PDB file of C-alpha atoms in Angstrom:
ATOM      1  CA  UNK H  35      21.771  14.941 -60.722  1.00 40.00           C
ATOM      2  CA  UNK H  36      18.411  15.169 -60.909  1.00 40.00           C
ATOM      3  CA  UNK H  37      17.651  11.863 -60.678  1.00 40.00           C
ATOM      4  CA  UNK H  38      20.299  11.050 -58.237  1.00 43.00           C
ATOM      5  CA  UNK H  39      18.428  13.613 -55.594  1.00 44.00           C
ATOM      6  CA  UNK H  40      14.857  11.551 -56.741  1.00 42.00           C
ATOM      7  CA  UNK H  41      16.469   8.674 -55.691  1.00 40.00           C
ATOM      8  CA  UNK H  42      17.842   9.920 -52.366  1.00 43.00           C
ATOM      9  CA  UNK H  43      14.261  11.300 -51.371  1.00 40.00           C
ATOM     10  CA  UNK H  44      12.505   8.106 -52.169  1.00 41.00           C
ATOM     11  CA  UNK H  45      15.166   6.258 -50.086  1.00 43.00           C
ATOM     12  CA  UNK H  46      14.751   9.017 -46.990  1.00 44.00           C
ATOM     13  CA  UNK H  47      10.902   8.951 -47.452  1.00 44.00           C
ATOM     14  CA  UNK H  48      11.048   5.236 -47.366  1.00 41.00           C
ATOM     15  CA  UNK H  49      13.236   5.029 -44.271  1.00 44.00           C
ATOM     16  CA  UNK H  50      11.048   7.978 -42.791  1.00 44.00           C
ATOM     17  CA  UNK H  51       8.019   5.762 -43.050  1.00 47.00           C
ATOM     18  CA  UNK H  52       9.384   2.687 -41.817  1.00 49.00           C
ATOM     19  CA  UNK H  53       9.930   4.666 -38.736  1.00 51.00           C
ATOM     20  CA  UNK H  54       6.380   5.574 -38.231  1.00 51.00           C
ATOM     21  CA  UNK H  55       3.958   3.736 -35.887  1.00 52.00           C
ATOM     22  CA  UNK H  56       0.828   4.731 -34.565  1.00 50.00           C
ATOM     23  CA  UNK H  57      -0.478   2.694 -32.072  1.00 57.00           C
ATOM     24  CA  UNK H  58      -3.629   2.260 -31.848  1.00 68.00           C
ATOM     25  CA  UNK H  59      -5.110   2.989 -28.356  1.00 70.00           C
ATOM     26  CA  UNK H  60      -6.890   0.780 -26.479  1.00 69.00           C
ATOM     27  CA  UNK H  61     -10.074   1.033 -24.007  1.00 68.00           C
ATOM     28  CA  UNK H  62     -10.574  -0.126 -20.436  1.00 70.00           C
ATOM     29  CA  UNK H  63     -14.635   0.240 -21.944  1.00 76.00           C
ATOM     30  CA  UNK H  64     -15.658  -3.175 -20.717  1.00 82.00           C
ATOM     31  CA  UNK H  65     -17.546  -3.474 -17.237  1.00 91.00           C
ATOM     32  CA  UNK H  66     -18.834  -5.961 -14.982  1.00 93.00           C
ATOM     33  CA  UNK H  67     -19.641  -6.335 -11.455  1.00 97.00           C
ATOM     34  CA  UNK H  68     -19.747  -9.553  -9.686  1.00 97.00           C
ATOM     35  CA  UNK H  69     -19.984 -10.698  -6.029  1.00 98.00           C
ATOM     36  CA  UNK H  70     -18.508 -14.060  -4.452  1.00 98.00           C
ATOM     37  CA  UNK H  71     -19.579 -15.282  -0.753  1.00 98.00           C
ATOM     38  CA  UNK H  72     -18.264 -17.950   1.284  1.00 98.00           C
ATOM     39  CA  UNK H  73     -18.760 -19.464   4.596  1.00 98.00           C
ATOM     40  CA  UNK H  74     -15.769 -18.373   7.420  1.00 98.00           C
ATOM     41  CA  UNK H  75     -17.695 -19.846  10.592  1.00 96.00           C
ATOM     42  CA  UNK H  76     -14.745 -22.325  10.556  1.00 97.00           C
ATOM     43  CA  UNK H  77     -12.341 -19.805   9.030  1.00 98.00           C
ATOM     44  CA  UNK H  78      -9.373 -18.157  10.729  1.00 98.00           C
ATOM     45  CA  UNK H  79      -7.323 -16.416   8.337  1.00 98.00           C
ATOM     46  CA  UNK H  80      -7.862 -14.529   4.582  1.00 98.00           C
ATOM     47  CA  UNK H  81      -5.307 -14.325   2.160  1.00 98.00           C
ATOM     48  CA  UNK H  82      -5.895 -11.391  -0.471  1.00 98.00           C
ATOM     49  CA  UNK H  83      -3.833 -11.369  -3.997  1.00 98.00           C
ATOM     50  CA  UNK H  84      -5.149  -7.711  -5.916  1.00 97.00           C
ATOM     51  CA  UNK H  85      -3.147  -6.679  -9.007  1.00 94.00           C
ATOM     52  CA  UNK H  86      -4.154  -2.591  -9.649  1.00 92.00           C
ATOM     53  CA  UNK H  87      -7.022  -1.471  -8.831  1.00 95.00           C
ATOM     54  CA  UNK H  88      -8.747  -0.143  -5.512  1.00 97.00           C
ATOM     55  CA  UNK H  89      -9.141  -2.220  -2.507  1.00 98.00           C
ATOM     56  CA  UNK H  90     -11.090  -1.976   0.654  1.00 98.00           C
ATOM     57  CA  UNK H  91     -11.114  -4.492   3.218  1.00 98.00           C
ATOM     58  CA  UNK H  92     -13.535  -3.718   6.388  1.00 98.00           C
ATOM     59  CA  UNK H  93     -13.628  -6.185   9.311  1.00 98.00           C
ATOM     60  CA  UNK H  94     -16.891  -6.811  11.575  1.00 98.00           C
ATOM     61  CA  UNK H  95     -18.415  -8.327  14.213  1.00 97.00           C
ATOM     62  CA  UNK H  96     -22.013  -8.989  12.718  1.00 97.00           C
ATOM     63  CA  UNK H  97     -20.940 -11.101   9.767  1.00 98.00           C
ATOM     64  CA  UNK H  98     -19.842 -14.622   9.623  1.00 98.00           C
ATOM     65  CA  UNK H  99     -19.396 -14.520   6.143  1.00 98.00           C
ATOM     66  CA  UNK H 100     -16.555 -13.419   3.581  1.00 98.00           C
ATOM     67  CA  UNK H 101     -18.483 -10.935   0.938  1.00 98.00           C
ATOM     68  CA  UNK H 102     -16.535  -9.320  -2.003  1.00 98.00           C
ATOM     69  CA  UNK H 103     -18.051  -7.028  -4.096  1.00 98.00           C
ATOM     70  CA  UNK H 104     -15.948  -6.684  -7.398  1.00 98.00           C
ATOM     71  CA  UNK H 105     -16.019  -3.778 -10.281  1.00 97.00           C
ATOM     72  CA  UNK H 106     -14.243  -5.322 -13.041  1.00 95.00           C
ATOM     73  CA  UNK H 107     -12.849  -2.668 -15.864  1.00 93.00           C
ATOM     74  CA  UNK H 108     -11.315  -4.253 -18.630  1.00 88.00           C
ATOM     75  CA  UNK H 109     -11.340  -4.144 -22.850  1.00 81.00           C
ATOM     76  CA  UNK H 110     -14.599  -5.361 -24.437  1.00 83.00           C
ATOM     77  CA  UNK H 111     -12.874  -7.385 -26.832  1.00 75.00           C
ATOM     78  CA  UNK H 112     -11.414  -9.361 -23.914  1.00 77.00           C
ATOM     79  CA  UNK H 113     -13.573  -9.312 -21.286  1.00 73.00           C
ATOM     80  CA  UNK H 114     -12.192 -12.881 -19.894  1.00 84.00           C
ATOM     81  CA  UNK H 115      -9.138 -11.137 -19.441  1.00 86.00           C
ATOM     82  CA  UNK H 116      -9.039 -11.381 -15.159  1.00 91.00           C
ATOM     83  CA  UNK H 117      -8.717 -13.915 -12.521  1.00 96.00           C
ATOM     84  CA  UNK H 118     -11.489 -13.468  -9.771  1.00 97.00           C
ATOM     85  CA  UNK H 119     -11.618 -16.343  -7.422  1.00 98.00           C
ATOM     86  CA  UNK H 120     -12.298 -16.812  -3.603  1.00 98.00           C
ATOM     87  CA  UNK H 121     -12.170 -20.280  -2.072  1.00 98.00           C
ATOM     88  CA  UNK H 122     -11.351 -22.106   1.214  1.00 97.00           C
ATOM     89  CA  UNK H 123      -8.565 -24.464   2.117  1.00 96.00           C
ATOM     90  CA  UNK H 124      -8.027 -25.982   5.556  1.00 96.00           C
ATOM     91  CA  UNK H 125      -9.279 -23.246   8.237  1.00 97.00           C
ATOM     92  CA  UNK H 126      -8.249 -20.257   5.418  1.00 98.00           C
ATOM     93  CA  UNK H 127      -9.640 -18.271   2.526  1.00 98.00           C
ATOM     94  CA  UNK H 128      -7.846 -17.042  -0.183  1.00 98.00           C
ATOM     95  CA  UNK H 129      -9.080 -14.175  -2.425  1.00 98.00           C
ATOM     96  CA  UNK H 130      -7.534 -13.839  -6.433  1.00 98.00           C
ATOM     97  CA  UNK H 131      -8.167 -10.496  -7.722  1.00 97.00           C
ATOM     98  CA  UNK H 132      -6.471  -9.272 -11.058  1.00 94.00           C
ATOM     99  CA  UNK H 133      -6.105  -8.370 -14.391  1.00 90.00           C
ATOM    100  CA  UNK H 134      -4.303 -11.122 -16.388  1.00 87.00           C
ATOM    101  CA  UNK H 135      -2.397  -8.808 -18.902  1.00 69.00           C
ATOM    102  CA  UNK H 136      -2.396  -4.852 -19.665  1.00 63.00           C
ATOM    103  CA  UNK H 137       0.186  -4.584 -22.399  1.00 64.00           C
ATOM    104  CA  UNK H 138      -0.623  -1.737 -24.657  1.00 63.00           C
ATOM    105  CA  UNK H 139      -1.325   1.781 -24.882  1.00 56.00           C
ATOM    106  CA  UNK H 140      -4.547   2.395 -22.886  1.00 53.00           C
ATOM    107  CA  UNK H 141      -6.825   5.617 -23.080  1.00 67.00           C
ATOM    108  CA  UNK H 142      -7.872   6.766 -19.874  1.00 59.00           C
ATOM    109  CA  UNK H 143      -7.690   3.958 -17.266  1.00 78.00           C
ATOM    110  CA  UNK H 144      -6.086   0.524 -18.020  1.00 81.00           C
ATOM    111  CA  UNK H 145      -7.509  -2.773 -17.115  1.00 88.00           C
ATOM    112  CA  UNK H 146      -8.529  -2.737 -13.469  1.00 92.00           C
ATOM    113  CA  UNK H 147     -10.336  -4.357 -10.771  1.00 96.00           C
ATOM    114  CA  UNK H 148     -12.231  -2.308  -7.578  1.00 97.00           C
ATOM    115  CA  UNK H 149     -12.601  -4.582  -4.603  1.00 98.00           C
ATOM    116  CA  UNK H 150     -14.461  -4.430  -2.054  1.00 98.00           C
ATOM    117  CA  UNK H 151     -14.118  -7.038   1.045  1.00 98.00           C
ATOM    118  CA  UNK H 152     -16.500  -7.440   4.567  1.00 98.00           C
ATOM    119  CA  UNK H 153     -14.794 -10.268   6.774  1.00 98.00           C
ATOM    120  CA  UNK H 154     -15.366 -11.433  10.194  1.00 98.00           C
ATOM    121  CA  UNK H 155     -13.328  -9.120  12.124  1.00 98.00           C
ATOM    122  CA  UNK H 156     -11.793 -12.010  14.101  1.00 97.00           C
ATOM    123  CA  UNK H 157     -10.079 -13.147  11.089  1.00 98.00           C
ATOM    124  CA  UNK H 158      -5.703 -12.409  10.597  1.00 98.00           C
ATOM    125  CA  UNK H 159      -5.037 -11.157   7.513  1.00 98.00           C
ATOM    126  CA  UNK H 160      -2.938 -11.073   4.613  1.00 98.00           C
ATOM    127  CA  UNK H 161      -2.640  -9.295   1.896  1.00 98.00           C
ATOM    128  CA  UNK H 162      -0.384  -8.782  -1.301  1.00 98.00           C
ATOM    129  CA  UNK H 163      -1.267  -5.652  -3.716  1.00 96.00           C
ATOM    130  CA  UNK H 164       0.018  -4.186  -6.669  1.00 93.00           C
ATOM    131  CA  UNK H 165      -1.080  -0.827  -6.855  1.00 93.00           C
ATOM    132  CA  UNK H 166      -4.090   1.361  -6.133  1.00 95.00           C
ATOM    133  CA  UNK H 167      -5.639   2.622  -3.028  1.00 97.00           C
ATOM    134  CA  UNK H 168      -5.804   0.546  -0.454  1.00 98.00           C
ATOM    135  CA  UNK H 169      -7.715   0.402   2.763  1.00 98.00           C
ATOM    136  CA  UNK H 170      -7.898  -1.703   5.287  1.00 98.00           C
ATOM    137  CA  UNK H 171     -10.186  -1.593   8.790  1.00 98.00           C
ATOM    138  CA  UNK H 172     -11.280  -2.975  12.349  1.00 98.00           C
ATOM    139  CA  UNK H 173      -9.546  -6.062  11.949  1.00 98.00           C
ATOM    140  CA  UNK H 174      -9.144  -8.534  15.125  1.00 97.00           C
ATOM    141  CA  UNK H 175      -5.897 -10.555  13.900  1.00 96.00           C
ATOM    142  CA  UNK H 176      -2.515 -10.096  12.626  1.00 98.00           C
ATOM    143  CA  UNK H 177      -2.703  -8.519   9.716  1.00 98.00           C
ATOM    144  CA  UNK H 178       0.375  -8.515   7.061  1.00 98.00           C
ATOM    145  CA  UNK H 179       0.652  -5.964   4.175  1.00 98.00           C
ATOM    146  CA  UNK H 180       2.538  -5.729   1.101  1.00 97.00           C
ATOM    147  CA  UNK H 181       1.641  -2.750  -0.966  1.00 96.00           C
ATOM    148  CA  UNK H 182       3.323  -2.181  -4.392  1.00 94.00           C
ATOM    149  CA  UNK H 183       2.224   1.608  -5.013  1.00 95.00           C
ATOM    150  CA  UNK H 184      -0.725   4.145  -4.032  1.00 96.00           C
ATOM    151  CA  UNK H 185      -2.335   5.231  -0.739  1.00 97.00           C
ATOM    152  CA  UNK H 186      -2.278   2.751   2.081  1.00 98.00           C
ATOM    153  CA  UNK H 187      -4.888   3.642   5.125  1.00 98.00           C
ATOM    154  CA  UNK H 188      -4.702   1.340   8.293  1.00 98.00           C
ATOM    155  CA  UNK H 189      -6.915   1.789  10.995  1.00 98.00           C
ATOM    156  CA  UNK H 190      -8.547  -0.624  13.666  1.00 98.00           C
ATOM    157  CA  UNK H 191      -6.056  -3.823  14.337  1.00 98.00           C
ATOM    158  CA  UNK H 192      -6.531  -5.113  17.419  1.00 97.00           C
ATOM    159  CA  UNK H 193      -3.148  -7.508  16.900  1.00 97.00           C
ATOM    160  CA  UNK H 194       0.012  -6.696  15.494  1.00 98.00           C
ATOM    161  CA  UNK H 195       0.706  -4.941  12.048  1.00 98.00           C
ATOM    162  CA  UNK H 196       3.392  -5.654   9.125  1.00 98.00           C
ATOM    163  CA  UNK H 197       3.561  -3.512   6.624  1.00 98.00           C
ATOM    164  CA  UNK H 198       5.706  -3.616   3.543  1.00 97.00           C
ATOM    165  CA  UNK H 199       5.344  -0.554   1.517  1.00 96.00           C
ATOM    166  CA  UNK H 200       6.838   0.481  -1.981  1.00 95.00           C
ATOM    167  CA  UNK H 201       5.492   3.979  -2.926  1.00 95.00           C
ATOM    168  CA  UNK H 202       2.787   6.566  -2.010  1.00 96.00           C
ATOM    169  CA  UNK H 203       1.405   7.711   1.883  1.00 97.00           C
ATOM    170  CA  UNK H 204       0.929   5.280   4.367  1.00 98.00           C
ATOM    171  CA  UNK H 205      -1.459   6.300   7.193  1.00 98.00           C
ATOM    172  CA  UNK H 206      -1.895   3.710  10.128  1.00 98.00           C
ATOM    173  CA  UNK H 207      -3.680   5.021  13.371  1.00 98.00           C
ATOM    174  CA  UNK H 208      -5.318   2.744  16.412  1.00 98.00           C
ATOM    175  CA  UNK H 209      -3.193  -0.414  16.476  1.00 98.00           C
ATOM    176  CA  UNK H 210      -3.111  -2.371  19.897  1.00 98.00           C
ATOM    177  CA  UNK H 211      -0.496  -4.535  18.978  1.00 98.00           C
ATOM    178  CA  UNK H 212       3.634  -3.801  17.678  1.00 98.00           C
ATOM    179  CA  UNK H 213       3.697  -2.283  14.571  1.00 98.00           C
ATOM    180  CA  UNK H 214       6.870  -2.927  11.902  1.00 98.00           C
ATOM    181  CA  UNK H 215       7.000  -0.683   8.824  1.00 98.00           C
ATOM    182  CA  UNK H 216       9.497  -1.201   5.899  1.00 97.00           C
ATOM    183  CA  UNK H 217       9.149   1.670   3.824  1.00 95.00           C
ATOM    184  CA  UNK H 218       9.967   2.908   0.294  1.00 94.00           C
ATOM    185  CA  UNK H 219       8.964   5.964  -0.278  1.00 95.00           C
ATOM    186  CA  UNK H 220       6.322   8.441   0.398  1.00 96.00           C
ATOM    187  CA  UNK H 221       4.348  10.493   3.328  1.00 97.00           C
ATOM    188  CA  UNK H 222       4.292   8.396   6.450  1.00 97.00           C
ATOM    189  CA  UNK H 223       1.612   9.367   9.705  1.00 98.00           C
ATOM    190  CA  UNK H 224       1.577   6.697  12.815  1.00 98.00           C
ATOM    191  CA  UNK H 225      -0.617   7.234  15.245  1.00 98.00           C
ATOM    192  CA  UNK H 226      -2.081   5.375  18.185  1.00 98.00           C
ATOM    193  CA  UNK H 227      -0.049   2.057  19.042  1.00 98.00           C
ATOM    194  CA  UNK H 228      -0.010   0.078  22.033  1.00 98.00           C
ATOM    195  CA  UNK H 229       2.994  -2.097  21.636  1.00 98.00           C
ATOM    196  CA  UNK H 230       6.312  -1.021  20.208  1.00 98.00           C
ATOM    197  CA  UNK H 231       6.960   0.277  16.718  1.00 98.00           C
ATOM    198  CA  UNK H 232      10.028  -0.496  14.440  1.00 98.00           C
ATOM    199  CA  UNK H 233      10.201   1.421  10.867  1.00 98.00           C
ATOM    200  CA  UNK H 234      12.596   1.315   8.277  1.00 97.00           C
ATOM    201  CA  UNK H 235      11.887   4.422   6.013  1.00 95.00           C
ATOM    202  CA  UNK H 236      13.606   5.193   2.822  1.00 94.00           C
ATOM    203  CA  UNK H 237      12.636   8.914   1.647  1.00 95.00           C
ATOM    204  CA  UNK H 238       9.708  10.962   2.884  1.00 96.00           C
ATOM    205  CA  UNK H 239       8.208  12.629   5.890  1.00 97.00           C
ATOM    206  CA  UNK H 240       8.043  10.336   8.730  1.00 97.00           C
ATOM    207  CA  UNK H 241       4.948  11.423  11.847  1.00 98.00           C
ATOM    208  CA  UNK H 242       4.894   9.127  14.690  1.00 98.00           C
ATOM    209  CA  UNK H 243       2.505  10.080  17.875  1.00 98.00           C
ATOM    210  CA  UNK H 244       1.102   8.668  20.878  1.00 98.00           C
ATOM    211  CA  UNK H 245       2.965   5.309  20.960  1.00 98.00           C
ATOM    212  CA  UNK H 246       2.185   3.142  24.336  1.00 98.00           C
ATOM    213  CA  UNK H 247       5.821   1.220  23.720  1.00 98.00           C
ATOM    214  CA  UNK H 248       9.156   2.096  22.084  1.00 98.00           C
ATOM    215  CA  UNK H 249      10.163   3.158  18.951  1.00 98.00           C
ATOM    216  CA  UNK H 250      13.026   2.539  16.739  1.00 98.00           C
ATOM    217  CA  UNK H 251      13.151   4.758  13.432  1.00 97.00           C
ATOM    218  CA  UNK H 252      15.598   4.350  10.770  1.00 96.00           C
ATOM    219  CA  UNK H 253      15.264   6.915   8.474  1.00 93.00           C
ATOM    220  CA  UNK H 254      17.014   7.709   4.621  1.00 93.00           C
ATOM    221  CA  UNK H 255      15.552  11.108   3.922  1.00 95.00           C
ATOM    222  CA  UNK H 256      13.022  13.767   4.850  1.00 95.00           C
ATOM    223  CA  UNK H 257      11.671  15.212   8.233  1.00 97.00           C
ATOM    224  CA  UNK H 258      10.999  13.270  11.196  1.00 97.00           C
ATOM    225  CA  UNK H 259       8.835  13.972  13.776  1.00 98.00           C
ATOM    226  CA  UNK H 260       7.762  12.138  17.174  1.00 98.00           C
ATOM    227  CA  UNK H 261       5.528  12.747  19.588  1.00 98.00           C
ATOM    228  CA  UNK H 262       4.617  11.114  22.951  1.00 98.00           C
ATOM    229  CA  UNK H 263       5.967   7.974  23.124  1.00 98.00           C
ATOM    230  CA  UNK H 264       6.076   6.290  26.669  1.00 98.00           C
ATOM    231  CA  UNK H 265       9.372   3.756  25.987  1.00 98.00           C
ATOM    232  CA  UNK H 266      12.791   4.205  24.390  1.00 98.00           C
ATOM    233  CA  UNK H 267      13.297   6.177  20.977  1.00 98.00           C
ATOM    234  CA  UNK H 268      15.825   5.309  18.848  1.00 98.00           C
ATOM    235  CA  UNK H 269      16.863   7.155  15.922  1.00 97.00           C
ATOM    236  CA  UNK H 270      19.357   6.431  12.912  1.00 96.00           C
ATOM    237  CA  UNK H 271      18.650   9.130  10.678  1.00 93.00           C
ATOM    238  CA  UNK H 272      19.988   9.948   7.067  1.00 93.00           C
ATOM    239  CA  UNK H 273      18.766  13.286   6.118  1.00 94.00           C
ATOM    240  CA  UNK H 274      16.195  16.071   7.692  1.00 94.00           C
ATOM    241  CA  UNK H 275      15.026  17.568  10.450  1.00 96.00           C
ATOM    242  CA  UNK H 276      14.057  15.555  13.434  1.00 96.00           C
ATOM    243  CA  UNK H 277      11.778  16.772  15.906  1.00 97.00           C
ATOM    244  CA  UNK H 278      10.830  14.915  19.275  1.00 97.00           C
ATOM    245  CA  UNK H 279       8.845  15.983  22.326  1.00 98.00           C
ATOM    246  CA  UNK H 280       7.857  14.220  25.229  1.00 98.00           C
ATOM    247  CA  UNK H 281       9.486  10.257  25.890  1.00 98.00           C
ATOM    248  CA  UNK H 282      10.483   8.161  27.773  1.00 98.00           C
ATOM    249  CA  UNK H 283      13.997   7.958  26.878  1.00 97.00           C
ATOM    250  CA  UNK H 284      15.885   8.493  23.839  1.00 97.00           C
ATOM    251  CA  UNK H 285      19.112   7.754  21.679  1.00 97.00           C
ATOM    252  CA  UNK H 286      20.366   8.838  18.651  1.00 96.00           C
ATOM    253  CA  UNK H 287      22.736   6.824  16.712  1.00 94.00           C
ATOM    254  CA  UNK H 288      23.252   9.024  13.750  1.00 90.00           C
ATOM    255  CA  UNK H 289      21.297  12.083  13.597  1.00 86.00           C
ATOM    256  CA  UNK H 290      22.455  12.743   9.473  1.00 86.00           C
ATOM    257  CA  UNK H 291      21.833  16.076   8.584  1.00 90.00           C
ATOM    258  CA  UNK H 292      19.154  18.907   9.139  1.00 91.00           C
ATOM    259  CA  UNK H 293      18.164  20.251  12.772  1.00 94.00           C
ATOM    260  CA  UNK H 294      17.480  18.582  15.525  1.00 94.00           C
ATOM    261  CA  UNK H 295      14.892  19.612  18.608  1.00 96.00           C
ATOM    262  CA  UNK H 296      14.417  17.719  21.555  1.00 96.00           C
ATOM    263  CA  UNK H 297      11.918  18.509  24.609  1.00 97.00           C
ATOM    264  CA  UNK H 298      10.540  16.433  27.119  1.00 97.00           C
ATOM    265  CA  UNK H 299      12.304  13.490  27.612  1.00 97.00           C
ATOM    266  CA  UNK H 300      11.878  11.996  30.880  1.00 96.00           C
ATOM    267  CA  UNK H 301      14.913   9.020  30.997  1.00 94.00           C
ATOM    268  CA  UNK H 302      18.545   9.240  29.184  1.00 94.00           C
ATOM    269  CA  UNK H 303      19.188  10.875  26.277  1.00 94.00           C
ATOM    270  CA  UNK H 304      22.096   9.966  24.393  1.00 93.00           C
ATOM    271  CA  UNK H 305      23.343  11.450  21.333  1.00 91.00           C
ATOM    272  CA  UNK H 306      26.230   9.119  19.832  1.00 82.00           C
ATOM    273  CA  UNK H 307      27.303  11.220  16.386  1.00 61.00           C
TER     274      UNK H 307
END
């Protein structure tokens, strides 16, 4: 019996430790900081591609040169572990910005890049991010977002505005141009457009003010609120309170659930469910 219960235990221990890991952590302790210029006299148009990692991009009207000012965190046993690139093809530049691979269990930060961007503010603009803050400024062209997840902050377009959004706030004030939103999830604030505005919100407050055109809204989830908008609102709403004062007109295809209060509306106002 005895050794019948020996054997048992060795055979649990055994199994016991074959189902122990410990991974060992790894270190973002690696960092570098490297800047990349290029000519955009000719230039028309930048194309960004960040992976995670911060990202400003500020337009202006003294520069005639593309500047990027990068803070590269990444392991110190793999320090070549990041694509960094900006070059020019045709009348456009395109800007590379990421960490190649972050597999493993990281302590504190993983692998990331900061970026920092000055452009002629005359340039469009394009941009494709993975996650991180993200901030984007006084731009002259078109500029086109995707934004996987974090903070997005867009002020300062002086053409029209696509945005793409997965996660986290998106803030957009001064826009002279339309604006078109597609958005996951998270706070939304709109403020300051001089063409028309079109959003397609999943979940999360939606804050829409001072719009020189019309608005459409479809929204999933959470509260809605509108303020002075000179054209047409339209409203397909899932779920929340919606709140509008002072418009030019305004229709609302499906007002979902939650309360509604409307003041101020100086055309038709149709309500269809």
């Amino acid at each position: 019996m005895k050794l019948a219960q020996s054997l048992l235990f060795i055979a649990s221990a055994s199994v016991l430790s074959g189902c122990i890991v410990v991974a060992s952590p790894s270190y973002a302790n690696y960092h570098d900081q490297q800047t990349l210029v290029i000519d955009a006299q000719t230039l028309t148009a930048l194309t960004v591609e960040a992976g995670s990692g911060s990202l400003e991009i500020s337009g202006s009207d003294d520069v005639s040169e593309i500047t990027v000012l990068a803070d590269i965190y990444t392991e110190k046993g793999n320090s070549e572990n990041y694509q960094l690139t900006l070059t020019e093809s045709g009348n456009s530049a395109s800007l590379i910005a990421k960490i190649n691979s972050t597999i493993g269990f990281w302590l504190g930060d993983s692998p990331h890049i900061d970026i920092k961007v000055t452009m002629p503010s005359k340039m469009m603009l394009n941009v494709d991010d993975g996650s991180g803050e993200t901030k984007i400024e006084n731009i002259q062209g078109a500029v086109e977002i995707t934004d996987g997840s974090g903070e997005l902050s867009v002020s300062g377009i002086k053409g029209d505005l696509t945005i793409k959004d997965g996660s986290g706030g998106l803030y957009v004030n001064n826009v002279t141009g339309n604006v078109s939103i597609d958005d996951g999830s998270g706070e939304l604030v709109l403020s300051e457009v001089g063409g028309n505005v079109d959003i397609d919100d999943g979940s999360g407050s939606i804050v829409a003010k001072h719009i020189a055109g019309g608005a459409y809204i479809e929204d999933g989830s959470g509260d809605l609120t509108v303020r002075n908008v000179d054209g047409v609102i339209t409203i397909d709403d899932g779920s929340g309170d919606i709140d509008v004062e002072q418009a030019g007109g305004l229709k609302i295809i499906d007002s979902g659930s939650g309360g509604l209060r409307v003041e101020k509306v100086k055309g038709n106002f149709e309500i269809d469910s």
